[in-house]
Amino acid sequence: MQALWHQRSRFIQAIRRTVSVTSLNITKTPSKFKLLCTQVTDNVSLLRLVPKQGQGDENEEPKSLSMRIERLPRKEPVGFAFQNWMGEGFPIHRGDIFHTINRLRKLYLNKRALEVMEWVIRERPYRPTELDYSYLLEFTIKLHGITQGEKLFCRIPSEFQNELLYNNLVIACLDKGVIKLSLEYMKKMRELGHSISHLIFNRLIIHHSSPSRRKLIPKILTQMKADKVTRHVSTFNILMKIEAKDHNIQGLTKVFEDMKRAKVEPNEISYCILAIAHAVARLYTVVEAYVEDIEKSMTGKNWSTLDVLIILYGYLGKKEELEKIWGIVKGLHYVRTKSYMLAVEAFGKIGELSKSEDIWSEMKSVKDMKLTEQFNCMISAYCKNGFLDKASEIYKDLELYECKPNAITYRHLTLGCMKEGLFEEALETLELCNSLTITNNVRNSTPWLETTLSIIEIFAEKGDVENAEKLFEELSKAKYTRYTFVYNTLIKAYIKARMYDPDFFRKMVLAGARPDAETYSLLKLTEQFRI
C-alpha cells in the first residue's frame, strides 16, 4: 500500500506545472518542478477575475465552467477559473471536465487543455480515472512531444496503464506521424491482450492514403480483421473519401456496397460524401436520392452538413431548397465565413446573382475581409455568368483590403475573359495564373477543376486544340479525366479543328473513363478527318 501511495505521490510531483490556487494568497511553485504550461501570476490578476458587487450583466461570469476557461486571458492560469467556480459554490464534476476538454480540443486550445488536466490530477476534485490520465497523455504529447509522453506514461499508476491509455498513446504517436513506433506499441498491446481501437486503424489508413502508399491499405484492413476489430462507419467513410478524391465512382460504390454487406449503418457524413462525389461526376439523379438520405439522417443542425447541402442544391439548381437551407444557416448562433462563401458561389451557380451580391455584402458587414477566398467567391459568381466588369471591380477591392490575388483569382478571371470573347486577355491572364505557385491541394480541388473544364469547353468551341490539350493535361494529372464528359469535351475540340487521333479511344479507356453514346457519336464524326 505504501509503495502504491509513493508511486502516486511521485506522479503528482512530476506533473506539478499549474499554479495551485487554494486561497487569495498564491504560493509559488517550488523551483525543482519544471514548468511546462504555466505563467507565474499575482494576486491582482486573480482579483480581476472576481466579479465586483453591483456590476451589470456585461461583466457577469459565464454560467458554464467550460466557457469560463475558454474566455480566460491567454496569460491567466487555469486555476483562477476553477477557484472562482468553486468560490461561487459550484462543485467540479467529471462531466464538467469532459465537456471542457472536448470544447478545448475542437478549438485547438491544446495548451489550455493540458493545464486543465494537470490541475485535475494534482488537485483531485474527484477520483481520477483512466480517461483523465488518457487526456493528460494526449495533450502532453501534442505540446511536448512523444518523448515527454512516454516518460509520463511510465509515471502513471499501473492500474491505469490499460487498454484506453495504450490506445491514446498509439493515436498520439500517429498524429505526430511516427508510424514505426505506433506499430511497435500495437504489437505490445497484442502481447498484453489489449483490444486495439478502430480509431488507430482509421489513422493508419489516412496516413497511407497518398497514391504512393495506397497499396498498403488492403494489408491494414486485413490486419484489422485479424485483430478482430470491427470496421466502424467512420472507417468506411474514410475509404469512400479516398475513392471520391480519386474521382473513382466505381471504387466509391464498391466501398458503399461493402458497408451494406457488413451491416454498418451509414450516417449523414456517408451520404454527404456520396452525394458530393456524384455531383462532381454530374450524375444528378443519383445526387437527388442521396440528398433525401442526408435530410433523413441529419442529427440536429450540423453546420458542416448544412454547408454540404448548400453546395448540392447549387449543383441541382434548386433555388427554393437553397434559400431554405441558407435560412436555417442564418438562424444558427454563429455563421462561419466559409458558409457565406459557399452560399455566394451556390446562388451564383444557379444564376441568382442578386442574391449572391446580398450575401456577399452581408459578409462584408459582419466579417473581417482578410482572406483572398472571400473575394474569389464573388469573382467566381460573376465570371461564371459572364459579368467581367463587376468581377474586375471586386478584383480592385482586393488591394483596398490588403489582400493579394492568387492563382484561383486569375483562373476565374480567365474564364470571365473567355465568356466576354476577350481571348487575348484571357491567354495573358492564364499565363499570369500559371506563373504563380499552385499547390497540389488547389490543383486537385473541385472548384479549380470545374473552372478549368469550363475554359476548355470555350477553347473547344473555337477549335483551339493546342490550348485545350494543355489544360486537359492538368485535369489528367488530377484524375478528373476519369469522367467521360471531360474526354467528350476534348473530342469536340478535335471536331471543330477537323482533326483525327487514331489512339484517342485507347487513351480514354486506359485513363479510366468509360465511353458513352455521345463518345461513340463524336468519335464517328472525327473519322471523316482521317488522312
XYZ file of C-alpha atoms in Angstrom:
531
model
C 0.000 0.000 0.000
C 2.863 2.360 0.851
C 4.529 1.566 -2.476
C 1.322 2.453 -4.338
C 0.979 5.728 -2.405
C 4.636 6.548 -3.103
C 4.114 5.891 -6.833
C 1.127 8.255 -6.957
C 2.992 10.882 -4.952
C 5.916 10.856 -7.412
C 3.460 11.074 -10.332
C 1.683 14.114 -8.899
C 5.007 15.838 -8.298
C 6.110 15.068 -11.855
C 3.151 16.957 -13.345
C 3.100 19.884 -10.896
C 3.064 22.515 -13.625
C -0.056 24.581 -12.955
C -0.342 27.209 -10.241
C -2.041 25.987 -7.074
C -4.883 28.303 -6.126
C -6.319 27.444 -2.742
C -6.806 30.983 -1.462
C -6.130 34.572 -2.410
C -2.589 34.097 -1.120
C -0.938 32.416 -4.097
C 2.170 30.438 -3.312
C 4.964 29.986 -5.812
C 5.580 26.586 -7.322
C 8.787 25.044 -5.931
C 11.736 25.696 -8.236
C 12.595 21.999 -8.532
C 9.447 21.436 -10.619
C 9.709 22.027 -14.362
C 7.042 24.482 -15.502
C 5.809 23.488 -18.985
C 2.482 25.268 -19.262
C 2.059 27.815 -16.504
C 2.749 31.524 -16.328
C 3.511 32.975 -12.863
C 0.840 35.440 -11.776
C -0.089 37.595 -8.805
C -2.985 38.494 -6.538
C -4.063 41.384 -8.792
C -4.663 39.001 -11.718
C -6.893 36.825 -9.568
C -8.859 39.765 -8.234
C -9.579 40.899 -11.804
C -11.484 37.657 -12.342
C -13.625 38.058 -9.208
C -16.854 39.899 -10.143
C -17.393 43.171 -8.292
C -20.654 43.751 -6.499
C -23.132 45.840 -8.391
C -21.643 45.166 -11.827
C -24.113 44.703 -14.673
C -24.723 41.769 -16.983
C -21.835 42.763 -19.259
C -19.337 41.642 -16.573
C -21.337 38.620 -15.449
C -19.376 35.362 -15.354
C -20.360 32.684 -17.903
C -22.658 30.041 -16.452
C -20.557 27.035 -17.553
C -17.083 26.071 -16.392
C -16.072 25.322 -19.956
C -16.959 28.833 -21.131
C -15.072 30.423 -18.263
C -11.930 28.516 -19.160
C -12.326 29.342 -22.857
C -12.613 33.055 -22.057
C -9.611 33.199 -19.777
C -6.986 35.696 -20.952
C -4.059 33.857 -22.518
C -1.614 34.555 -19.679
C -4.032 33.753 -16.848
C -3.541 30.323 -15.200
C -6.456 27.937 -15.449
C -6.531 27.652 -11.655
C -8.211 31.042 -11.442
C -11.261 29.811 -13.338
C -11.547 26.758 -11.080
C -11.124 28.905 -7.937
C -13.868 31.336 -8.983
C -16.161 28.446 -9.916
C -15.741 26.764 -6.551
C -15.831 30.117 -4.770
C -19.395 30.592 -6.065
C -20.372 27.271 -4.518
C -20.270 25.074 -7.625
C -18.634 21.624 -7.405
C -16.357 20.345 -10.176
C -17.854 17.223 -11.679
C -16.277 14.742 -14.052
C -18.806 15.779 -16.711
C -17.651 19.412 -16.493
C -14.085 18.366 -17.282
C -15.200 16.025 -20.072
C -17.190 18.826 -21.741
C -14.377 21.337 -21.230
C -11.729 19.096 -22.780
C -13.904 18.349 -25.817
C -14.522 22.058 -26.329
C -10.842 22.959 -25.975
C -9.857 20.173 -28.376
C -12.272 21.467 -31.032
C -10.868 24.975 -30.586
C -7.276 23.650 -30.820
C -6.538 25.113 -27.374
C -4.194 22.250 -26.521
C -2.096 24.162 -24.026
C -5.153 25.189 -22.023
C -6.474 21.611 -22.148
C -3.181 20.332 -20.732
C -3.350 22.903 -17.921
C -6.869 21.696 -17.093
C -5.824 18.059 -16.860
C -2.706 18.830 -14.824
C -4.873 20.765 -12.373
C -7.391 17.895 -12.152
C -4.728 15.251 -11.494
C -2.972 17.404 -8.889
C -5.945 18.945 -7.075
C -8.151 15.820 -7.417
C -11.658 17.407 -7.301
C -12.827 13.820 -7.883
C -11.074 10.465 -8.086
C -9.186 10.418 -11.445
C -9.895 7.554 -13.834
C -8.100 6.154 -16.854
C -9.989 8.683 -19.032
C -8.441 11.601 -17.138
C -4.959 10.133 -17.480
C -5.553 9.476 -21.177
C -6.468 13.146 -21.689
C -3.331 14.169 -19.830
C -1.199 11.883 -22.006
C -2.846 13.109 -25.230
C -2.174 16.793 -24.647
C 1.286 16.240 -23.189
C 2.345 14.563 -26.450
C 0.640 17.242 -28.542
C 2.522 20.020 -26.781
C 5.805 18.475 -25.644
C 6.356 15.533 -27.990
C 6.408 11.755 -27.816
C 9.480 11.501 -25.562
C 7.773 13.511 -22.798
C 4.618 11.469 -23.337
C 6.481 8.182 -22.872
C 8.068 9.468 -19.662
C 4.631 10.488 -18.405
C 3.184 7.094 -19.361
C 5.750 5.330 -17.174
C 4.807 7.506 -14.175
C 1.072 6.886 -14.434
C -0.116 4.419 -11.716
C -0.009 0.874 -13.029
C -3.758 0.246 -12.551
C -4.440 2.971 -15.141
C -1.912 1.720 -17.713
C -4.635 -0.166 -19.505
C -6.300 -0.507 -22.878
C -7.580 3.076 -23.093
C -4.215 4.590 -22.215
C -2.324 2.437 -24.741
C -4.834 3.312 -27.468
C -4.427 7.016 -26.750
C -0.645 6.642 -26.773
C -0.705 4.993 -30.210
C -3.162 7.567 -31.595
C -0.993 10.419 -30.290
C 2.071 8.869 -31.965
C 0.186 8.509 -35.245
C -0.979 12.128 -35.029
C 2.701 13.055 -34.858
C 3.330 10.930 -37.965
C 5.540 8.377 -36.169
C 4.213 5.169 -37.728
C 7.013 2.745 -36.827
C 6.780 3.474 -33.083
C 2.993 3.228 -33.281
C 3.246 -0.245 -34.811
C 5.614 -1.304 -32.014
C 3.126 -0.191 -29.368
C 0.350 -2.004 -31.231
C 2.457 -5.175 -31.076
C 2.879 -4.695 -27.328
C -0.869 -4.232 -26.944
C -1.446 -7.604 -28.606
C 1.055 -9.206 -26.241
C -0.760 -7.691 -23.244
C -4.139 -8.787 -24.597
C -5.453 -5.238 -25.049
C -8.033 -4.528 -27.745
C -6.983 -2.075 -30.445
C -9.414 0.737 -31.266
C -10.778 1.262 -34.780
C -9.552 4.862 -34.441
C -5.970 3.609 -34.684
C -6.680 1.778 -37.929
C -8.534 4.837 -39.231
C -5.425 6.938 -38.734
C -3.228 4.293 -40.334
C -5.482 4.315 -43.399
C -5.302 8.112 -43.593
C -1.503 8.010 -43.318
C -1.423 5.580 -46.255
C -3.985 7.397 -48.439
C -1.422 9.031 -50.747
C -1.076 7.404 -54.206
C 2.397 6.030 -53.400
C 1.234 4.317 -50.185
C -2.329 3.382 -51.060
C -1.407 -0.207 -51.995
C -0.814 -0.881 -48.274
C -4.414 -0.102 -47.276
C -5.670 -3.677 -48.044
C -2.968 -5.014 -45.693
C -4.144 -2.619 -42.962
C -7.719 -3.816 -43.416
C -6.544 -7.446 -43.287
C -4.690 -6.749 -40.037
C -7.785 -5.021 -38.711
C -9.758 -8.204 -39.332
C -7.003 -10.349 -37.764
C -7.154 -8.199 -34.615
C -10.940 -8.732 -34.552
C -11.598 -5.014 -34.872
C -14.954 -4.308 -36.500
C -14.945 -1.670 -39.208
C -16.691 1.419 -37.880
C -18.859 3.717 -40.017
C -16.000 6.242 -39.823
C -13.652 3.630 -41.340
C -15.924 3.215 -44.352
C -16.306 6.993 -44.624
C -12.527 7.390 -44.848
C -12.317 4.694 -47.533
C -15.126 6.344 -49.501
C -13.456 9.745 -49.186
C -10.236 8.320 -50.654
C -12.112 6.948 -53.674
C -14.086 10.171 -54.110
C -10.902 12.245 -54.023
C -9.549 9.944 -56.737
C -12.702 10.565 -58.841
C -13.334 6.821 -58.796
C -17.123 6.432 -58.720
C -16.869 2.670 -59.263
C -14.487 2.276 -56.305
C -16.702 4.532 -54.174
C -19.765 2.428 -54.947
C -17.854 -0.756 -54.102
C -16.908 0.572 -50.652
C -20.523 1.577 -50.032
C -21.693 -1.918 -51.012
C -19.105 -3.416 -48.631
C -20.537 -1.170 -45.942
C -24.026 -2.558 -46.557
C -22.765 -6.155 -46.531
C -21.037 -5.506 -43.203
C -24.419 -4.232 -41.908
C -22.918 -0.907 -40.887
C -25.490 1.879 -40.882
C -24.405 4.910 -42.977
C -24.599 8.292 -41.274
C -25.073 11.792 -42.660
C -21.327 12.050 -43.374
C -21.529 8.899 -45.509
C -24.357 10.308 -47.606
C -22.611 13.700 -47.896
C -19.510 12.018 -49.361
C -21.624 10.002 -51.802
C -23.734 12.975 -52.869
C -20.802 15.347 -53.457
C -18.875 12.694 -55.418
C -21.831 12.042 -57.736
C -22.486 15.778 -58.123
C -18.900 16.289 -59.298
C -19.458 13.389 -61.713
C -22.634 15.144 -62.978
C -24.846 12.200 -62.002
C -27.598 14.469 -60.728
C -30.412 11.898 -60.500
C -28.304 9.876 -58.062
C -27.442 13.076 -56.180
C -31.119 13.823 -55.545
C -31.584 10.390 -53.966
C -28.607 10.907 -51.646
C -29.796 14.411 -50.716
C -33.001 12.828 -49.420
C -30.901 10.377 -47.383
C -28.889 13.271 -45.938
C -32.029 15.091 -44.828
C -33.422 11.917 -43.211
C -30.187 11.102 -41.362
C -29.371 14.632 -40.160
C -28.847 14.877 -36.410
C -29.697 18.419 -35.372
C -28.390 21.484 -37.202
C -24.877 20.365 -38.038
C -23.182 23.301 -39.796
C -20.923 21.034 -41.879
C -23.912 19.088 -43.241
C -25.769 22.331 -43.950
C -22.724 23.578 -45.892
C -22.783 20.396 -47.991
C -26.491 20.880 -48.722
C -25.761 24.451 -49.881
C -23.226 23.042 -52.352
C -25.564 20.260 -53.520
C -28.591 22.475 -54.107
C -26.298 24.755 -56.105
C -25.373 21.788 -58.322
C -29.006 20.720 -58.673
C -30.193 24.270 -59.430
C -32.902 24.127 -56.757
C -33.499 27.745 -55.769
C -36.248 27.211 -53.162
C -34.368 24.473 -51.324
C -31.167 26.526 -51.412
C -32.935 29.546 -49.908
C -34.476 27.324 -47.226
C -31.111 25.845 -46.198
C -29.475 29.272 -46.192
C -32.276 30.488 -43.920
C -31.505 27.658 -41.484
C -27.790 28.530 -41.564
C -28.607 32.192 -40.886
C -30.602 31.056 -37.853
C -27.572 29.410 -36.238
C -25.917 31.060 -33.264
C -22.785 31.621 -35.345
C -22.449 31.695 -39.138
C -18.991 30.808 -40.414
C -17.211 32.788 -43.109
C -16.977 29.555 -45.123
C -20.775 29.257 -45.141
C -21.113 32.773 -46.558
C -18.629 31.969 -49.337
C -20.358 28.703 -50.242
C -23.738 30.439 -50.395
C -22.357 33.187 -52.665
C -20.995 30.564 -55.087
C -24.106 28.358 -54.928
C -26.518 31.175 -55.775
C -24.106 32.327 -58.472
C -24.092 28.827 -59.942
C -27.880 28.903 -60.423
C -27.749 32.429 -61.880
C -29.165 34.246 -58.833
C -26.510 36.957 -58.836
C -28.590 39.490 -56.904
C -28.844 37.008 -54.021
C -25.097 36.326 -54.224
C -24.458 40.069 -54.035
C -26.722 40.444 -50.984
C -24.965 37.615 -49.136
C -21.526 38.938 -50.063
C -22.453 42.441 -48.859
C -23.696 40.961 -45.603
C -20.446 39.038 -45.186
C -18.508 42.292 -45.676
C -20.560 43.958 -42.947
C -20.246 41.218 -40.308
C -16.893 39.571 -41.074
C -13.326 40.796 -41.358
C -12.355 40.682 -45.034
C -8.887 39.267 -44.556
C -8.945 36.321 -46.943
C -8.490 36.346 -50.715
C -11.025 33.481 -50.844
C -13.732 35.883 -49.620
C -13.253 37.948 -52.785
C -12.725 34.920 -55.030
C -16.210 33.566 -54.311
C -17.877 36.714 -55.698
C -15.421 36.919 -58.607
C -16.296 33.292 -59.422
C -20.037 34.007 -59.380
C -19.623 36.986 -61.739
C -17.224 35.257 -64.143
C -19.363 32.121 -64.485
C -22.258 34.333 -65.525
C -20.179 36.487 -67.881
C -20.075 39.717 -65.833
C -16.391 40.531 -66.202
C -16.783 44.241 -65.400
C -18.293 43.515 -61.993
C -15.648 40.852 -61.338
C -12.965 43.438 -62.158
C -14.418 45.791 -59.545
C -14.134 43.077 -56.882
C -10.593 42.397 -58.083
C -9.706 46.059 -57.484
C -11.135 45.823 -53.935
C -8.511 43.198 -53.080
C -5.837 45.870 -52.811
C -8.028 48.097 -50.622
C -8.346 45.257 -48.096
C -4.633 44.411 -48.332
C -5.314 41.006 -49.878
C -3.304 39.579 -52.764
C -4.859 37.826 -55.785
C -3.835 34.193 -56.098
C -3.885 31.570 -58.852
C -7.577 30.844 -58.224
C -8.401 34.542 -58.704
C -6.699 34.601 -62.109
C -8.238 31.280 -63.172
C -11.720 32.716 -62.535
C -10.832 35.924 -64.381
C -9.555 33.854 -67.316
C -12.985 32.250 -67.579
C -14.606 35.688 -67.347
C -12.467 36.990 -70.222
C -13.299 33.910 -72.313
C -17.048 34.394 -71.803
C -16.716 38.037 -72.861
C -14.825 36.998 -76.007
C -11.579 38.658 -74.877
C -9.341 35.752 -75.872
C -6.012 37.598 -75.935
C -6.641 38.990 -72.463
C -7.739 35.515 -71.361
C -4.448 33.956 -72.508
C -2.448 36.692 -70.756
C -4.417 36.137 -67.538
C -3.961 32.376 -67.856
C -0.217 32.847 -68.284
C -0.168 35.059 -65.188
C -2.045 32.356 -63.300
C 0.434 29.642 -64.334
C 3.382 31.814 -63.248
C 2.228 31.628 -59.622
C 2.935 28.791 -57.203
C -0.026 26.421 -57.170
C -0.243 23.734 -54.501
C -1.488 20.225 -55.222
C -4.460 20.847 -52.923
C -5.540 23.705 -55.172
C -4.881 21.798 -58.408
C -6.952 18.861 -57.143
C -9.792 20.947 -55.701
C -13.188 20.642 -57.375
C -13.744 24.410 -57.995
C -10.340 24.618 -59.732
C -11.042 21.565 -61.905
C -14.547 22.680 -62.860
C -13.383 26.193 -63.766
C -10.577 24.710 -65.865
C -13.051 22.465 -67.697
C -15.287 25.468 -68.420
C -12.281 27.187 -70.049
C -11.529 24.032 -72.081
C -15.149 23.984 -73.303
C -14.736 27.503 -74.733
C -11.410 26.546 -76.339
C -13.203 23.527 -77.838
C -15.907 25.756 -79.342
C -13.141 27.768 -81.030
C -11.305 24.648 -82.204
C -8.181 25.689 -80.229
C -6.825 22.172 -79.689
C -3.391 23.322 -78.518
C -4.632 25.300 -75.513
C -7.392 22.786 -74.809
C -4.852 19.943 -74.587
C -2.571 21.963 -72.288
C -5.373 22.447 -69.755
C -6.610 18.893 -70.338
C -3.224 17.677 -69.105
C -3.874 19.451 -65.789
C -7.166 17.597 -65.415
C -5.465 14.326 -66.321
C -2.919 14.685 -63.510
C -5.759 15.219 -61.033
C -7.559 12.132 -62.473
C -10.542 14.333 -63.302
C -10.413 12.817 -66.799
C -11.973 9.653 -65.406
C -15.280 11.344 -66.140
C -16.499 10.693 -69.676
C -17.768 14.247 -70.197
C -14.208 15.589 -69.858
C -12.959 13.458 -72.748
C -16.057 14.276 -74.785
C -15.175 17.977 -74.463
C -11.736 17.334 -75.964
C -13.252 15.348 -78.855
C -15.426 18.384 -79.652
C -12.245 20.462 -79.952
C -10.895 17.913 -82.481
C -14.104 18.055 -84.492
C -14.090 21.847 -84.589
C -10.414 21.812 -85.664
C -11.128 18.982 -88.169
C -8.543 16.691 -86.547
C -8.370 12.921 -86.035
C -6.464 10.997 -83.359
C -6.390 7.220 -84.024
C -5.276 6.454 -80.443
C -7.882 8.615 -78.723
C -10.233 5.775 -77.745
C -7.391 3.682 -76.297
C -6.065 6.641 -74.264
C -9.539 7.287 -72.918
C -10.083 3.714 -71.733
C -6.618 3.493 -70.165
C -7.321 6.711 -68.237
C -10.299 5.025 -66.599
C -13.068 6.848 -68.494
C -15.994 4.833 -69.812
C -17.138 5.812 -73.325
C -20.856 6.564 -73.578
C -23.241 7.036 -76.515
C -22.082 10.637 -77.010
C -18.448 9.476 -77.109
C -19.107 6.970 -79.900
C -21.093 9.538 -81.887
C -18.340 12.154 -81.573
C -15.604 9.668 -82.478
C -17.608 8.649 -85.548
C -17.595 12.296 -86.648
C -13.808 12.560 -86.295
C -13.286 9.634 -88.674
C -14.166 11.851 -91.629
C -10.966 13.810 -90.916
C -8.750 10.734 -91.171
C -5.981 11.279 -93.712
